CSV table of C-alpha atoms (C1' of nucleotides) in Angstrom, one decimal:
chain,number,residue,atom,x,y,z
Z,1,VAL,CA,-7.2,-56.7,82.3
Z,2,LEU,CA,-10.2,-58.7,81.6
Z,3,GLY,CA,-10.6,-56.8,78.4
Z,4,ILE,CA,-7.1,-57.8,77.3
Z,5,LEU,CA,-7.8,-61.4,78.2
Z,6,LEU,CA,-11.0,-61.5,76.2
Z,7,TYR,CA,-9.2,-59.8,73.3
Z,8,GLU,CA,-6.5,-62.5,73.4
Z,9,VAL,CA,-9.0,-65.3,73.5
Z,10,HIS,CA,-10.8,-63.8,70.5
Z,11,HIS,CA,-7.6,-63.3,68.7
Z,12,ILE,CA,-6.4,-66.9,69.1
Z,13,LYS,CA,-9.8,-68.5,68.5
Z,14,GLY,CA,-10.2,-66.0,65.7
Z,15,ARG,CA,-7.6,-67.8,63.5
Z,16,GLU,CA,-9.6,-70.9,63.6
Z,17,ARG,CA,-12.9,-69.2,63.1
Z,18,MET,CA,-11.7,-67.1,60.2
Z,19,ARG,CA,-10.4,-69.9,58.1
Z,20,TYR,CA,-13.5,-70.2,56.0
Z,21,ALA,CA,-14.2,-66.5,55.8
Z,22,ALA,CA,-10.6,-65.9,54.7
Z,23,GLU,CA,-10.9,-68.3,51.9
Z,24,HIS,CA,-14.1,-66.7,50.8
Z,25,LYS,CA,-12.5,-63.3,50.9
Z,26,VAL,CA,-9.6,-64.5,48.9
Z,27,ARG,CA,-11.9,-65.9,46.2
Z,28,THR,CA,-13.8,-62.7,45.8
Z,29,LYS,CA,-10.6,-60.7,45.7
Z,30,ALA,CA,-9.4,-63.0,42.9
Z,31,LYS,CA,-12.7,-62.3,41.1
Z,32,MET,CA,-12.1,-58.6,41.4
Z,33,LEU,CA,-8.6,-59.0,40.1
Z,34,THR,CA,-9.8,-61.0,37.1
Z,35,GLU,CA,-12.3,-58.3,36.2
Z,36,ALA,CA,-9.7,-55.6,36.8
Z,37,THR,CA,-7.3,-57.1,34.3
Z,38,ARG,CA,-10.1,-57.5,31.8
Z,39,ALA,CA,-11.0,-53.8,32.3
Z,40,ILE,CA,-7.3,-52.8,31.8
Z,41,ARG,CA,-7.1,-54.7,28.6
Z,42,LEU,CA,-10.3,-53.2,27.3
Z,43,HIS,CA,-9.9,-49.6,28.5
Z,44,GLY,CA,-6.3,-49.3,29.7
Z,45,PRO,CA,-5.2,-48.6,33.2
Z,46,SER,CA,-6.7,-45.1,33.3
Z,47,GLY,CA,-10.0,-46.5,31.9
Z,48,LEU,CA,-10.5,-48.9,34.8
Z,49,ARG,CA,-13.7,-48.0,36.8
Z,50,VAL,CA,-14.0,-49.3,40.3
Z,51,GLU,CA,-17.8,-49.6,40.1
Z,52,GLN,CA,-17.6,-51.5,36.8
Z,53,VAL,CA,-15.1,-54.0,38.2
Z,54,MET,CA,-17.2,-54.5,41.3
Z,55,SER,CA,-20.5,-55.0,39.5
Z,56,ARG,CA,-18.9,-57.4,37.0
Z,57,ALA,CA,-17.6,-59.3,40.0
Z,58,GLY,CA,-21.2,-59.5,41.3
Z,59,LEU,CA,-20.7,-57.0,44.1
Z,60,THR,CA,-21.6,-53.4,44.9
Z,61,HIS,CA,-19.0,-50.8,44.7
Z,62,GLY,CA,-19.0,-49.9,48.4
Z,63,GLY,CA,-17.3,-53.2,49.3
Z,64,PHE,CA,-14.3,-52.4,47.3
Z,65,TYR,CA,-12.3,-51.0,50.2
Z,66,ALA,CA,-12.5,-54.2,52.1
Z,67,HIS,CA,-10.0,-55.6,49.6
Z,68,PHE,CA,-7.9,-52.7,48.3
Z,69,PRO,CA,-6.9,-49.5,50.0
Z,70,SER,CA,-7.4,-47.5,46.7
Z,71,ARG,CA,-8.1,-47.8,43.0
Z,72,GLU,CA,-4.4,-47.3,42.3
Z,73,HIS,CA,-3.5,-50.4,44.3
Z,74,LEU,CA,-5.9,-52.4,42.3
Z,75,VAL,CA,-4.4,-51.0,39.1
Z,76,ALA,CA,-0.9,-52.0,40.2
Z,77,GLU,CA,-2.0,-55.6,41.1
Z,78,ALA,CA,-4.0,-55.9,37.9
Z,79,VAL,CA,-1.0,-54.8,35.8
Z,80,ALA,CA,1.1,-57.5,37.5
Z,81,GLU,CA,-1.7,-60.1,37.0
Z,82,ALA,CA,-2.2,-59.1,33.3
Z,83,LEU,CA,1.5,-59.7,32.6
Z,84,LYS,CA,1.3,-63.1,34.3
Z,85,GLN,CA,-1.5,-63.9,31.9
Z,86,GLY,CA,0.6,-62.6,29.0
Z,87,ALA,CA,3.3,-65.1,30.0
Z,88,ALA,CA,0.8,-67.8,30.4
Z,89,LEU,CA,-0.5,-67.0,26.9
Z,90,PHE,CA,3.1,-67.3,25.6
Z,91,GLU,CA,3.3,-70.8,27.2
Z,92,ARG,CA,0.0,-71.9,25.8
Z,93,VAL,CA,0.9,-70.9,22.3
Z,94,THR,CA,4.4,-72.3,22.3
Z,95,HIS,CA,4.2,-75.4,24.4
Z,96,ASP,CA,4.8,-78.9,22.9
Z,97,ARG,CA,6.2,-77.5,19.7
Z,98,SER,CA,9.7,-77.5,18.4
Z,99,PRO,CA,11.5,-74.2,19.1
Z,100,ARG,CA,11.2,-73.0,15.5
Z,101,GLU,CA,7.6,-73.9,15.2
Z,102,ALA,CA,6.9,-72.4,18.6
Z,103,LEU,CA,8.5,-69.2,17.6
Z,104,ARG,CA,6.5,-69.1,14.4
Z,105,ALA,CA,3.3,-69.9,16.2
Z,106,TYR,CA,3.8,-67.0,18.6
Z,107,ILE,CA,4.5,-64.5,15.9
Z,108,ASN,CA,1.6,-65.8,13.8
Z,109,TYR,CA,-0.8,-65.6,16.7
Z,110,TYR,CA,0.4,-62.2,17.8
Z,111,LEU,CA,0.0,-60.7,14.3
Z,112,SER,CA,-3.2,-62.5,13.5
Z,113,PRO,CA,-6.6,-60.7,12.9
Z,114,GLU,CA,-8.0,-62.8,15.7
Z,115,HIS,CA,-5.5,-61.4,18.2
Z,116,LEU,CA,-6.3,-57.9,17.0
Z,117,VAL,CA,-9.9,-58.4,18.0
Z,118,ALA,CA,-9.3,-60.6,21.0
Z,119,VAL,CA,-8.5,-57.6,23.3
Z,120,GLU,CA,-9.8,-59.4,26.4
Z,121,ALA,CA,-7.9,-62.7,25.9
Z,122,GLY,CA,-4.8,-61.5,24.0
Z,123,CYS,CA,-1.5,-60.1,25.1
Z,124,PRO,CA,-2.0,-57.3,27.6
Z,125,LEU,CA,1.0,-55.2,26.6
Z,126,PRO,CA,-0.5,-53.3,23.7
Z,127,ALA,CA,-3.5,-52.3,25.8
Z,128,MET,CA,-1.4,-50.9,28.6
Z,129,ILE,CA,1.8,-49.3,27.3
Z,130,GLY,CA,0.2,-46.1,26.2
Z,131,ASP,CA,-1.2,-45.4,29.7
Z,132,LEU,CA,1.6,-46.7,31.8
Z,133,PRO,CA,3.7,-43.5,31.8
Z,134,ARG,CA,0.8,-41.9,33.6
Z,135,VAL,CA,0.4,-44.5,36.3
Z,136,THR,CA,1.8,-45.2,39.8
Z,137,SER,CA,5.5,-46.1,39.8
Z,138,GLU,CA,4.5,-49.2,41.8
Z,139,ALA,CA,2.4,-50.4,38.8
Z,140,ARG,CA,5.3,-49.6,36.5
Z,141,GLU,CA,7.8,-51.5,38.6
Z,142,ARG,CA,5.5,-54.5,38.4
Z,143,PHE,CA,5.2,-54.0,34.7
Z,144,GLY,CA,9.0,-54.0,34.4
Z,145,GLN,CA,9.3,-57.3,36.2
Z,146,GLY,CA,6.7,-58.9,34.0
Z,147,PHE,CA,8.3,-57.5,30.9
Z,148,ALA,CA,11.7,-58.9,32.0
Z,149,ARG,CA,10.1,-62.3,32.5
Z,150,LEU,CA,8.5,-62.3,29.1
Z,151,HIS,CA,11.8,-61.1,27.5
Z,152,LYS,CA,13.6,-64.0,29.2
Z,153,ARG,CA,11.1,-66.5,27.9
Z,154,VAL,CA,11.3,-65.3,24.3
Z,155,GLU,CA,15.1,-65.1,24.5
Z,156,THR,CA,15.3,-68.7,25.7
Z,157,LEU,CA,13.0,-69.8,22.9
Z,158,MET,CA,15.1,-68.0,20.4
Z,159,VAL,CA,18.3,-69.5,21.6
Z,160,ALA,CA,16.7,-72.9,21.3
Z,161,ALA,CA,15.5,-72.0,17.8
Z,162,GLY,CA,19.1,-71.2,16.8
Z,163,VAL,CA,18.6,-67.4,16.3
Z,164,GLU,CA,21.8,-65.6,16.9
Z,165,ASP,CA,21.9,-62.6,19.2
Z,166,ALA,CA,18.8,-63.9,21.0
Z,167,SER,CA,18.8,-61.2,23.7
Z,168,VAL,CA,18.7,-58.4,21.1
Z,169,GLY,CA,16.4,-60.4,18.9
Z,170,ALA,CA,13.9,-61.0,21.7
Z,171,SER,CA,13.7,-57.4,22.7
Z,172,SER,CA,13.4,-56.3,19.1
Z,173,LEU,CA,10.7,-58.9,18.5
Z,174,ILE,CA,8.6,-57.8,21.4
Z,175,ALA,CA,8.9,-54.2,20.5
Z,176,GLU,CA,7.8,-54.7,16.9
Z,177,LEU,CA,5.0,-57.1,17.9
Z,178,VAL,CA,3.7,-54.6,20.4
Z,179,GLY,CA,4.1,-51.7,18.1
Z,180,ALA,CA,2.5,-53.4,15.1
Z,181,VAL,CA,-0.6,-54.5,17.1
Z,182,SER,CA,-0.9,-51.1,18.7
Z,183,LEU,CA,-0.8,-49.4,15.4
Z,184,ALA,CA,-3.1,-51.9,13.8
Z,185,ARG,CA,-5.7,-51.4,16.6
Z,186,ALA,CA,-5.5,-47.7,16.2
Z,187,LEU,CA,-6.3,-47.8,12.5
Z,188,VAL,CA,-9.8,-48.1,11.2
Z,189,GLY,CA,-10.1,-49.8,7.8
Z,190,PRO,CA,-9.2,-53.5,7.3
Z,191,GLU,CA,-6.8,-52.7,4.5
Z,192,GLN,CA,-4.4,-50.6,6.5
Z,193,THR,CA,-4.7,-52.9,9.5
Z,194,VAL,CA,-3.9,-56.0,7.6
Z,195,GLU,CA,-1.1,-54.4,5.8
Z,196,VAL,CA,0.6,-53.4,9.0
Z,197,LEU,CA,0.3,-56.9,10.4
Z,198,THR,CA,1.4,-58.8,7.4
Z,199,ARG,CA,4.4,-56.4,6.7
Z,200,SER,CA,5.6,-56.9,10.2
Z,201,ARG,CA,5.2,-60.6,9.9
Z,202,LEU,CA,7.2,-60.7,6.7
Z,203,ALA,CA,10.0,-58.5,8.2
Z,204,ILE,CA,10.2,-60.6,11.4
Z,205,TYR,CA,10.1,-63.9,9.5
Z,206,LYS,CA,13.0,-62.7,7.5
Z,207,ARG,CA,15.2,-61.6,10.3
Z,208,VAL,CA,14.7,-64.6,12.5
Z,209,GLY,CA,15.2,-67.0,9.6
Z,210,LEU,CA,11.7,-68.4,9.2
Z,211,GLU,CA,10.4,-69.3,5.8
Z,212,ASP,CA,7.0,-68.0,4.6
Z,213,ALA,CA,4.1,-70.2,5.6
X,1,VAL,CA,-39.6,-6.4,3.1
X,2,LEU,CA,-37.6,-3.7,4.7
X,3,GLY,CA,-36.2,-6.2,7.2
X,4,ILE,CA,-35.0,-8.5,4.4
X,5,LEU,CA,-33.3,-5.6,2.7
X,6,LEU,CA,-31.5,-4.5,5.9
X,7,TYR,CA,-30.5,-8.2,6.4
X,8,GLU,CA,-29.0,-8.3,2.9
X,9,VAL,CA,-27.1,-5.1,3.4
X,10,HIS,CA,-25.6,-6.4,6.7
X,11,HIS,CA,-24.8,-9.6,5.1
X,12,ILE,CA,-22.9,-8.2,2.2
X,13,LYS,CA,-21.1,-5.5,4.2
X,14,GLY,CA,-20.5,-8.2,6.8
X,15,ARG,CA,-17.9,-9.9,4.7
X,16,GLU,CA,-15.8,-6.7,4.5
X,17,ARG,CA,-16.3,-5.9,8.2
X,18,MET,CA,-15.4,-9.4,9.4
X,19,ARG,CA,-12.0,-9.7,7.7
X,20,TYR,CA,-9.9,-8.6,10.6
X,21,ALA,CA,-12.0,-10.4,13.2
X,22,ALA,CA,-11.8,-13.6,11.1
X,23,GLU,CA,-8.0,-13.5,11.0
X,24,HIS,CA,-8.0,-12.9,14.7
X,25,LYS,CA,-10.3,-15.9,15.3
X,26,VAL,CA,-8.1,-18.1,13.0
X,27,ARG,CA,-5.1,-17.2,15.1
X,28,THR,CA,-6.6,-18.0,18.4
X,29,LYS,CA,-8.0,-21.3,17.0
X,30,ALA,CA,-4.5,-22.1,15.9
X,31,LYS,CA,-3.2,-21.4,19.4
X,32,MET,CA,-5.9,-23.8,20.8
X,33,LEU,CA,-4.8,-26.5,18.3
X,34,THR,CA,-1.2,-26.1,19.3
X,35,GLU,CA,-2.0,-26.5,23.0
X,36,ALA,CA,-4.3,-29.4,22.1
X,37,THR,CA,-1.5,-31.4,20.3
X,38,ARG,CA,0.8,-30.7,23.2
X,39,ALA,CA,-1.9,-32.0,25.6
X,40,ILE,CA,-2.3,-35.2,23.5
X,41,ARG,CA,1.4,-35.8,23.5
X,42,LEU,CA,1.6,-35.4,27.3
X,43,HIS,CA,-1.6,-37.1,28.4
X,44,GLY,CA,-3.0,-38.9,25.4
X,45,PRO,CA,-6.2,-38.2,23.5
X,46,SER,CA,-8.3,-39.2,26.5
X,47,GLY,CA,-6.2,-37.1,28.8
X,48,LEU,CA,-6.9,-33.8,26.9
X,49,ARG,CA,-8.8,-31.4,29.1
X,50,VAL,CA,-10.8,-28.6,27.5
X,51,GLU,CA,-10.2,-26.1,30.3
X,52,GLN,CA,-6.4,-26.8,30.4
X,53,VAL,CA,-6.1,-26.3,26.6
X,54,MET,CA,-8.0,-23.0,26.9
X,55,SER,CA,-6.1,-21.6,29.9
X,56,ARG,CA,-2.8,-22.5,28.3
X,57,ALA,CA,-4.0,-20.6,25.2
X,58,GLY,CA,-4.6,-17.6,27.4
X,59,LEU,CA,-8.4,-17.9,27.3
X,60,THR,CA,-11.3,-19.0,29.6
X,61,HIS,CA,-12.9,-22.3,29.0
X,62,GLY,CA,-16.4,-20.9,28.1
X,63,GLY,CA,-15.1,-19.6,24.8
X,64,PHE,CA,-14.2,-23.0,23.6
X,65,TYR,CA,-17.4,-23.5,21.7
X,66,ALA,CA,-16.9,-20.5,19.5
X,67,HIS,CA,-14.2,-22.6,17.8
X,68,PHE,CA,-15.1,-26.2,18.1
X,69,PRO,CA,-18.5,-27.9,18.4
X,70,SER,CA,-17.2,-30.4,21.0
X,71,ARG,CA,-14.1,-31.7,22.7
X,72,GLU,CA,-14.1,-34.7,20.4
X,73,HIS,CA,-13.8,-32.5,17.3
X,74,LEU,CA,-10.8,-30.8,18.8
X,75,VAL,CA,-9.3,-34.2,19.6
X,76,ALA,CA,-9.8,-35.2,15.9
X,77,GLU,CA,-8.1,-32.1,14.6
X,78,ALA,CA,-5.3,-32.3,17.1
X,79,VAL,CA,-4.6,-35.9,16.2
X,80,ALA,CA,-4.3,-34.7,12.5
X,81,GLU,CA,-2.1,-31.8,13.5
X,82,ALA,CA,0.1,-34.0,15.7
X,83,LEU,CA,0.8,-36.3,12.8
X,84,LYS,CA,1.7,-33.4,10.6
X,85,GLN,CA,4.2,-32.3,13.2
X,86,GLY,CA,5.5,-35.9,13.3
X,87,ALA,CA,6.1,-35.7,9.5
X,88,ALA,CA,7.7,-32.3,9.9
X,89,LEU,CA,10.0,-33.8,12.6
X,90,PHE,CA,11.0,-36.5,10.1
X,91,GLU,CA,11.9,-33.9,7.5
X,92,ARG,CA,13.8,-31.9,10.1
X,93,VAL,CA,15.9,-34.8,11.2
X,94,THR,CA,16.6,-36.2,7.7
X,95,HIS,CA,16.9,-33.2,5.4
X,96,ASP,CA,20.2,-32.4,3.8
X,97,ARG,CA,21.7,-35.7,4.6
X,98,SER,CA,22.5,-38.6,2.3
X,99,PRO,CA,19.8,-41.3,2.4
X,100,ARG,CA,21.8,-43.7,4.5
X,101,GLU,CA,22.9,-41.0,7.0
X,102,ALA,CA,19.3,-39.6,7.1
X,103,LEU,CA,18.0,-43.1,7.9
X,104,ARG,CA,20.6,-43.5,10.6
X,105,ALA,CA,19.9,-40.1,12.0
X,106,TYR,CA,16.1,-40.8,12.3
X,107,ILE,CA,16.7,-44.1,13.9
X,108,ASN,CA,19.2,-42.7,16.3
X,109,TYR,CA,17.0,-39.7,17.2
X,110,TYR,CA,13.9,-41.9,17.7
X,111,LEU,CA,15.7,-44.3,20.0
X,112,SER,CA,17.7,-41.7,21.9
X,113,PRO,CA,17.3,-40.9,25.6
X,114,GLU,CA,16.5,-37.3,24.6
X,115,HIS,CA,13.5,-38.4,22.5
X,116,LEU,CA,12.3,-40.6,25.4
X,117,VAL,CA,12.0,-37.5,27.6
X,118,ALA,CA,11.0,-35.0,24.9
X,119,VAL,CA,7.4,-36.1,25.0
X,120,GLU,CA,6.2,-32.6,23.9
X,121,ALA,CA,8.5,-32.2,21.0
X,122,GLY,CA,9.0,-35.7,19.8
X,123,CYS,CA,7.1,-38.1,17.6
X,124,PRO,CA,3.4,-38.1,18.5
X,125,LEU,CA,2.7,-41.7,17.7
X,126,PRO,CA,3.8,-43.4,20.9
X,127,ALA,CA,1.8,-41.0,22.9
X,128,MET,CA,-1.4,-41.7,21.0
X,129,ILE,CA,-1.6,-45.3,19.9
X,130,GLY,CA,-2.7,-46.7,23.2
X,131,ASP,CA,-5.7,-44.4,23.4
X,132,LEU,CA,-6.8,-44.3,19.8
X,133,PRO,CA,-8.9,-47.5,19.8
X,134,ARG,CA,-11.1,-45.6,22.2
X,135,VAL,CA,-11.5,-42.4,20.2
X,136,THR,CA,-13.9,-41.1,17.5
X,137,SER,CA,-13.5,-42.9,14.2
X,138,GLU,CA,-13.1,-39.5,12.6
X,139,ALA,CA,-9.9,-39.0,14.7
X,140,ARG,CA,-8.7,-42.5,13.8
X,141,GLU,CA,-9.3,-41.8,10.1
X,142,ARG,CA,-7.1,-38.8,10.3
X,143,PHE,CA,-4.6,-40.8,12.1
X,144,GLY,CA,-4.7,-43.4,9.4
X,145,GLN,CA,-4.0,-40.7,6.8
X,146,GLY,CA,-1.1,-39.3,8.7
X,147,PHE,CA,0.3,-42.8,9.3
X,148,ALA,CA,0.1,-43.5,5.6
X,149,ARG,CA,2.0,-40.3,4.8
X,150,LEU,CA,4.8,-41.1,7.3
X,151,HIS,CA,5.0,-44.6,5.9
X,152,LYS,CA,5.4,-43.2,2.4
X,153,ARG,CA,8.2,-40.9,3.5
X,154,VAL,CA,10.1,-43.6,5.3
X,155,GLU,CA,9.6,-46.0,2.4
X,156,THR,CA,11.0,-43.4,-0.1
X,157,LEU,CA,14.0,-42.8,2.1
X,158,MET,CA,14.7,-46.5,2.3
X,159,VAL,CA,14.5,-47.0,-1.4
X,160,ALA,CA,17.0,-44.2,-1.8
X,161,ALA,CA,19.2,-45.8,0.8
X,162,GLY,CA,19.2,-49.0,-1.1
X,163,VAL,CA,17.2,-51.1,1.4
X,164,GLU,CA,15.4,-53.9,-0.3
X,165,ASP,CA,11.7,-54.5,0.3
X,166,ALA,CA,11.4,-50.9,1.4
X,167,SER,CA,7.6,-51.0,1.9
X,168,VAL,CA,7.8,-53.9,4.3
X,169,GLY,CA,10.9,-52.4,5.8
X,170,ALA,CA,9.3,-49.0,6.4
X,171,SER,CA,6.3,-50.5,8.1
X,172,SER,CA,8.4,-52.8,10.2
X,173,LEU,CA,10.7,-49.9,11.2
X,174,ILE,CA,7.9,-47.7,12.3
X,175,ALA,CA,6.3,-50.5,14.3
X,176,GLU,CA,9.5,-51.3,16.1
X,177,LEU,CA,10.4,-47.7,16.8
X,178,VAL,CA,6.9,-46.9,18.2
X,179,GLY,CA,6.9,-50.1,20.2
X,180,ALA,CA,10.3,-49.7,21.6
X,181,VAL,CA,9.7,-46.1,22.7
X,182,SER,CA,6.3,-47.0,24.1
X,183,LEU,CA,7.9,-49.8,26.1
X,184,ALA,CA,10.8,-47.7,27.2
X,185,ARG,CA,8.5,-44.9,28.4
X,186,ALA,CA,6.4,-47.4,30.4
X,187,LEU,CA,9.4,-48.8,32.3
X,188,VAL,CA,10.9,-47.0,35.3
X,189,GLY,CA,14.6,-47.7,35.8
X,190,PRO,CA,17.2,-46.3,33.4
X,191,GLU,CA,18.7,-49.7,33.0
X,192,GLN,CA,15.7,-51.5,31.5
X,193,THR,CA,14.8,-48.3,29.5
X,194,VAL,CA,18.2,-48.0,27.9
X,195,GLU,CA,18.4,-51.7,27.2
X,196,VAL,CA,15.2,-51.7,25.2
X,197,LEU,CA,16.3,-48.7,23.2
X,198,THR,CA,19.8,-49.9,22.4
X,199,ARG,CA,18.6,-53.5,21.6
X,200,SER,CA,16.1,-52.2,19.1
X,201,ARG,CA,18.8,-49.9,17.6
X,202,LEU,CA,21.1,-52.8,17.1
X,203,ALA,CA,18.4,-55.0,15.6
X,204,ILE,CA,17.3,-52.3,13.2
X,205,TYR,CA,20.8,-51.4,12.2
X,206,LYS,CA,21.5,-54.9,11.3
X,207,ARG,CA,18.4,-55.5,9.2
X,208,VAL,CA,18.7,-52.2,7.2
X,209,GLY,CA,22.4,-52.7,6.7
X,210,LEU,CA,23.8,-49.9,8.8
X,211,GLU,CA,27.1,-50.3,10.5
X,212,ASP,CA,27.4,-49.6,14.3
X,213,ALA,CA,28.2,-46.0,15.0
L,1,DT,C1',-17.0,14.4,13.0
L,2,DG,C1',-20.1,12.3,16.4
L,3,DT,C1',-23.7,9.4,18.2
L,4,DA,C1',-26.6,5.3,18.1
L,5,DC,C1',-26.5,0.7,17.1
L,6,DA,C1',-24.9,-4.3,15.6
L,7,DT,C1',-21.8,-8.2,15.9
L,8,DC,C1',-19.5,-11.7,18.1
L,9,DA,C1',-15.1,-13.6,20.4
L,10,DG,C1',-14.4,-14.1,24.9
L,11,DT,C1',-16.0,-14.2,30.1
L,12,DG,C1',-17.4,-16.5,34.1
L,13,DA,C1',-21.0,-18.6,36.7
L,14,DA,C1',-23.9,-22.6,36.8
L,15,DC,C1',-25.5,-27.3,35.5
L,16,DG,C1',-25.2,-32.1,35.3
L,17,DC,C1',-22.9,-36.2,35.4
L,18,DG,C1',-19.4,-39.7,36.3
L,19,DC,C1',-16.6,-41.5,39.6
L,20,DG,C1',-13.5,-42.5,43.7
L,21,DT,C1',-14.2,-42.6,48.4
L,22,DT,C1',-16.6,-42.7,53.0
L,23,DC,C1',-19.8,-44.4,56.3
L,24,DA,C1',-23.6,-46.2,58.9
L,25,DC,C1',-25.9,-50.3,58.5
L,26,DT,C1',-27.1,-55.5,57.5
L,27,DG,C1',-26.9,-60.3,57.7
L,28,DA,C1',-24.5,-64.5,57.3
L,29,DT,C1',-21.3,-67.1,59.9
L,30,DG,C1',-19.3,-68.1,63.6
L,31,DT,C1',-18.3,-68.6,69.2
L,32,DA,C1',-19.6,-68.6,74.3
L,33,DC,C1',-21.8,-70.8,77.8
R,1,DT,C1',-29.3,-78.1,72.3
R,2,DG,C1',-30.5,-73.3,72.4
R,3,DT,C1',-29.9,-68.4,73.1
R,4,DA,C1',-27.0,-64.2,73.3
R,5,DC,C1',-23.3,-62.0,71.3
R,6,DA,C1',-19.1,-60.8,68.1
R,7,DT,C1',-17.2,-60.3,63.6
R,8,DC,C1',-16.8,-58.5,59.2
R,9,DA,C1',-17.7,-58.9,54.0
R,10,DG,C1',-20.8,-56.7,51.6
R,11,DT,C1',-24.8,-53.0,50.9
R,12,DG,C1',-26.4,-48.7,49.3
R,13,DA,C1',-26.8,-43.9,50.1
R,14,DA,C1',-24.2,-39.7,50.3
R,15,DC,C1',-20.2,-36.6,49.6
R,16,DG,C1',-16.9,-34.1,46.9
R,17,DC,C1',-14.6,-33.1,43.0
R,18,DG,C1',-13.3,-32.9,38.0
R,19,DC,C1',-14.9,-31.8,33.8
R,20,DG,C1',-17.7,-31.1,29.4
R,21,DT,C1',-21.2,-28.1,28.2
R,22,DT,C1',-24.6,-24.2,28.4
R,23,DC,C1',-25.8,-19.5,28.8
R,24,DA,C1',-26.6,-14.7,29.9
R,25,DC,C1',-23.5,-11.1,29.7
R,26,DT,C1',-19.4,-7.8,28.3
R,27,DG,C1',-16.6,-5.0,25.6
R,28,DA,C1',-13.9,-4.3,21.7
R,29,DT,C1',-14.5,-3.4,16.9
R,30,DG,C1',-16.9,-2.2,13.6
R,31,DT,C1',-21.1,0.3,10.5
R,32,DA,C1',-25.0,3.7,9.7
R,33,DC,C1',-26.3,8.1,9.0
DNA sequence: TGTACATCAGTGAACGCGCGTTCACTGATGTAC
DNA sequence: TGTACATCAGTGAACGCGCGTTCACTGATGTAC
């Protein structure tokens, strides 16, 4: 009885006491997630290493399980987080431009040599798609949600830009962008790489009705 | 002196003696390569396991190094072999059809639900691109050669089919096909999957001037 | 023809290392009284 | 205010397993004479 009373007291007071610790924990978890999305972009979901994530977050690997029940749970959350960052990237590139210029800016950015190299900061899709079929279905569900959101954004932009069949167009655009960047990153020489990118840019420009820059 | 003489004799006779053994060795190496390309399609270059390749070829893993100096060399040769199979697949789907029907057949096959599932028999590109940036540059060179050959074939077909700007069109087509199938395989539910495929099919049909089937 | 010997693809055990996970412990931050 | 005690994020060593690679050995296929 006394034990139960003490437990209750601790429990109730606990909420007050924990507030700071909880915030602290949330911050370090966020740091871990940040590093995890970085790892996924650089090495793909199956290339994410628990110890590497922890050490980059300034921690030792043993502490991992205070935040995530397993590596796979981290991967799932990191996939979701990466897609949010992809959407944020879309906003950053397109905001405060006219629809047509926004569309052009996104296409140009996506197919630029800078984006090819900026694996850590760029769109997370090309870095993940290859691995995703071999990943938890939870992670893939999250990916599906993120993909749907991105599709919606692009579609909305295309409607505003006066592109007809925007839903089809948005899906097709994302597919070609992802495919072209994936291919370009797989190739070695600058010639082949640049050709893949510029050819896709020309083809896309033509079908969405943008003039050559 | 006598030792050198004996060595010479063995060496010369050796060629004769080895002929059968050599053929045998070539056959088992081919079996290993077949299994290796299968593994790459299923699990990506980084998912290829030496022991798994060997056991599927009916051998024990220790014998691997009688055929390849290292796992990475096998990966490089398997990447090249996989791309040859991809080109063969293109021939198989398009041969003895008129250019326009051949083009349509390839697009339809590539974006079909069967191809989505037929990871082992289908085009090897979607299964590899994600991993390739993290693979030997030798393997990537080989990939580049195979990609160039496929691009050429598609371009030639497009010229014959009367598509204008065939070089750009072929590159764009491959990029979208690869991107769409990669995305579709990454997604879970049938709805999203099918939508990605059919939207890309519609978009491609439109831009290469094929009517809906 | 038969016996001794050479070759080498293939065997299977062992090694070493990376990596996810577990666990006993610490130390900073708090509460109780 | 000060001392005893509770909590729990984080530490760091250890475990277990998968996997690429090595290595001493085998046995089938041949040659030598």
